[in-house]
Short mmCIF file of C-alpha atoms in Angstrom, two decimals:
data_model
loop_
_atom_site.label_atom_id
_atom_site.label_comp_id
_atom_site.label_asym_id
_atom_site.label_seq_id
_atom_site.Cartn_x
_atom_site.Cartn_y
_atom_site.Cartn_z
CA GLY A 1 0.00 0.00 0.00
CA GLY A 2 1.05 3.57 -0.68
CA VAL A 3 3.24 2.75 -3.68
CA GLY A 4 0.98 4.65 -6.09
CA LYS A 5 -1.13 2.01 -7.85
CA THR A 6 -4.30 4.09 -7.71
CA THR A 7 -2.54 7.32 -8.66
CA LEU A 8 -0.96 5.61 -11.64
CA ALA A 9 -4.29 4.03 -12.66
CA VAL A 10 -6.02 7.44 -12.53
CA ALA A 11 -3.31 8.98 -14.73
CA VAL A 12 -3.56 6.16 -17.29
CA TYR A 13 -7.36 6.33 -17.24
CA ASN A 14 -7.41 10.08 -17.81
CA SER A 15 -4.92 9.84 -20.66
CA ILE A 16 -6.64 7.13 -22.76
CA ALA A 17 -10.31 6.89 -21.75
CA ASP A 18 -11.36 8.99 -24.76
CA HIS A 19 -10.12 6.26 -27.13
CA PHE A 20 -12.94 3.93 -26.09
CA GLU A 21 -16.66 3.89 -26.76
CA ALA A 22 -17.33 3.75 -23.03
CA SER A 23 -15.19 3.79 -19.91
CA CYS A 24 -15.56 3.36 -16.17
CA PHE A 25 -13.21 3.73 -13.19
CA LEU A 26 -14.41 1.73 -10.17
CA GLU A 27 -12.53 3.01 -7.14
CA ASN A 28 -12.11 1.23 -3.80
CA VAL A 29 -13.68 -2.04 -4.93
CA ARG A 30 -12.76 -3.78 -1.68
CA GLU A 31 -14.22 -1.16 0.65
CA THR A 32 -17.37 -0.45 -1.35
CA SER A 33 -18.10 -4.15 -1.92
CA ASN A 34 -17.79 -4.87 1.78
CA LYS A 35 -20.09 -1.99 2.75
CA LYS A 36 -22.64 -1.90 -0.07
CA GLY A 37 -22.30 -5.15 -2.00
CA LEU A 38 -20.93 -6.08 -5.41
CA GLN A 39 -24.15 -5.12 -7.15
CA LEU A 40 -23.34 -1.43 -6.55
CA HIS A 41 -20.20 -1.72 -8.69
CA GLN A 42 -22.14 -3.67 -11.28
CA SER A 43 -24.80 -0.96 -11.41
CA ILE A 44 -22.17 1.78 -11.76
CA LEU A 45 -20.44 -0.16 -14.53
CA LEU A 46 -23.68 -0.60 -16.45
CA SER A 47 -24.69 3.01 -15.92
CA LYS A 48 -21.37 4.40 -17.17
CA THR A 49 -20.86 2.03 -20.07
CA VAL A 50 -24.33 1.42 -21.49
CA GLY A 51 -26.16 4.48 -20.22
CA GLU A 52 -28.76 2.74 -18.10
CA LYS A 53 -29.26 5.09 -15.18
CA LYS A 54 -31.66 3.39 -12.80
CA ILE A 55 -30.50 -0.18 -12.57
CA LYS A 56 -31.78 -2.04 -9.54
CA LEU A 57 -29.95 -5.32 -9.07
CA THR A 58 -31.25 -7.58 -6.33
CA ASN A 59 -27.94 -9.44 -6.05
CA TRP A 60 -24.55 -9.70 -7.77
CA ARG A 61 -25.42 -12.96 -9.56
CA GLU A 62 -28.21 -11.17 -11.42
CA GLY A 63 -25.70 -8.46 -12.37
CA ILE A 64 -23.36 -11.01 -13.96
CA HIS A 65 -25.95 -12.00 -16.58
CA ILE A 66 -26.83 -8.41 -17.42
CA ILE A 67 -23.18 -7.32 -17.73
CA LYS A 68 -22.36 -10.32 -19.92
CA ARG A 69 -25.22 -9.55 -22.26
CA LYS A 70 -24.90 -5.76 -22.49
CA LEU A 71 -21.13 -5.17 -22.64
CA LYS A 72 -20.21 -7.55 -25.48
CA GLU A 73 -20.95 -5.14 -28.26
CA LYS A 74 -18.55 -2.24 -27.71
CA LYS A 75 -14.93 -1.40 -27.04
CA ARG A 76 -14.85 -0.66 -23.29
CA TYR A 77 -12.20 0.61 -20.91
CA LEU A 78 -12.50 -0.34 -17.28
CA ILE A 79 -10.35 0.10 -14.21
CA LEU A 80 -11.02 -1.83 -11.01
CA ASP A 81 -9.09 -0.27 -8.16
CA ASP A 82 -8.13 -2.07 -4.95
CA VAL A 83 -9.49 -5.54 -5.69
CA TRP A 84 -9.05 -8.07 -2.87
CA GLU A 85 -11.18 -11.10 -3.72
CA LYS A 86 -11.70 -13.37 -6.72
CA GLN A 87 -15.45 -12.97 -6.33
CA GLN A 88 -15.09 -9.24 -7.02
CA LEU A 89 -13.41 -9.98 -10.35
CA GLN A 90 -15.94 -12.66 -11.24
CA ALA A 91 -18.90 -10.40 -10.51
CA ILE A 92 -17.63 -7.28 -12.28
CA ILE A 93 -15.49 -8.40 -15.23
CA GLY A 94 -16.04 -12.14 -15.45
CA SER A 95 -13.98 -13.27 -18.43
CA PRO A 96 -12.57 -11.59 -21.55
CA ASP A 97 -15.55 -12.68 -23.67
CA TRP A 98 -17.77 -10.34 -21.64
CA PHE A 99 -16.33 -7.36 -23.54
CA GLY A 100 -16.11 -6.32 -27.17
CA GLY A 101 -12.92 -6.46 -29.22
CA GLY A 102 -10.28 -3.89 -28.28
CA SER A 103 -11.57 -3.53 -24.73
CA ARG A 104 -9.06 -3.05 -21.91
CA VAL A 105 -9.34 -3.80 -18.21
CA ILE A 106 -6.83 -2.61 -15.61
CA ILE A 107 -6.92 -4.08 -12.11
CA THR A 108 -5.03 -2.69 -9.13
CA THR A 109 -4.44 -5.06 -6.25
CA ARG A 110 -1.87 -5.98 -3.64
CA ASP A 111 -2.45 -9.67 -4.35
CA GLU A 112 -0.65 -10.96 -7.46
CA HIS A 113 -2.02 -14.45 -6.78
CA LEU A 114 -5.54 -13.09 -7.31
CA LEU A 115 -4.59 -12.01 -10.83
CA ALA A 116 -3.17 -15.44 -11.61
CA LEU A 117 -6.38 -17.09 -10.37
CA HIS A 118 -8.35 -14.91 -12.79
CA ASN A 119 -6.02 -15.81 -15.70
CA VAL A 120 -4.72 -12.25 -16.14
CA LYS A 121 -2.03 -12.54 -18.81
CA ILE A 122 -0.14 -9.24 -18.45
CA THR A 123 0.85 -7.87 -15.06
CA LYS A 124 2.96 -4.88 -14.09
CA TYR A 125 4.47 -4.50 -10.65
CA VAL A 126 4.65 -0.96 -9.24
CA ARG A 127 7.81 -0.58 -7.18
CA GLU A 128 8.81 1.84 -4.46
CA LEU A 129 10.79 4.91 -5.48
CA ASN A 130 14.56 4.69 -5.41
CA GLU A 131 16.40 7.08 -3.09
CA LYS A 132 17.05 9.70 -5.79
CA HIS A 133 13.42 9.87 -6.92
CA ALA A 134 12.10 9.73 -3.35
CA LEU A 135 14.29 12.73 -2.42
CA GLN A 136 13.09 14.56 -5.52
CA LEU A 137 9.41 13.97 -4.69
CA LEU A 138 9.81 14.94 -1.04
CA SER A 139 11.77 18.07 -1.92
CA GLN A 140 9.17 19.14 -4.47
CA LYS A 141 6.30 18.63 -2.05
CA ALA A 142 8.00 20.04 1.04
CA PHE A 143 9.59 23.08 -0.58
CA GLU A 144 7.43 23.48 -3.71
CA LEU A 145 10.45 23.96 -5.93
CA GLU A 146 12.25 22.20 -8.72
CA LYS A 147 15.79 23.37 -7.98
CA GLU A 148 18.31 22.21 -5.40
CA VAL A 149 17.32 22.27 -1.70
CA ASP A 150 19.40 24.12 0.88
CA PRO A 151 22.11 21.69 2.10
CA SER A 152 21.12 22.27 5.73
CA TYR A 153 17.98 20.18 5.04
CA HIS A 154 19.75 17.17 3.50
CA ASP A 155 20.08 15.18 6.73
CA ILE A 156 16.41 15.44 7.69
CA LEU A 157 15.29 14.77 4.11
CA ASN A 158 17.48 11.65 3.92
CA ARG A 159 16.08 10.37 7.23
CA ALA A 160 12.50 10.98 6.05
CA VAL A 161 13.17 9.14 2.78
CA ALA A 162 14.71 6.20 4.65
CA TYR A 163 11.74 6.07 7.04
CA ALA A 164 9.22 6.17 4.17
CA SER A 165 10.97 3.25 2.44
CA GLY A 166 10.36 4.75 -0.99
CA LEU A 167 6.56 4.84 -0.66
CA PRO A 168 5.29 7.91 -2.54
CA LEU A 169 2.16 8.22 -0.39
CA ALA A 170 4.30 8.45 2.75
CA LEU A 171 6.46 11.12 1.14
CA TRP A 172 3.56 13.14 -0.25
#
């Protein structure tokens, strides 16, 4: 956590979403699913990608059949952020044949095993910042400048970077 998976997903989404017939960014899948059920994400997905505004799903199994049927036709772009359980993937994106040709799905998770269980073919691992980049980020945020920081701050900045272990969220 804190390495920047969501931030990176938002940046990618914003840069290419216009290249698709419909797109949807589902944030905090784990938290929302636990509090409000998987059918909420299914309803949001259907609303954003097929334009159906008032979808009332009684349960997530019902949503599976509707998503399968309605999303096959078009090139979709979907991001699922913070996925924790296989059931979340099964209920929201099912399998590749649920979507039209050229569709793309990005999943952020801390659990690589979950992706393997869902037969995800391409994975990218987001790593912590190295010391140089961590110092650069902290300096930019702390001092709001691009140039060199006063040398009297180097010791405290180095200690903060070491403590944060390269996690951008901790440095932000």
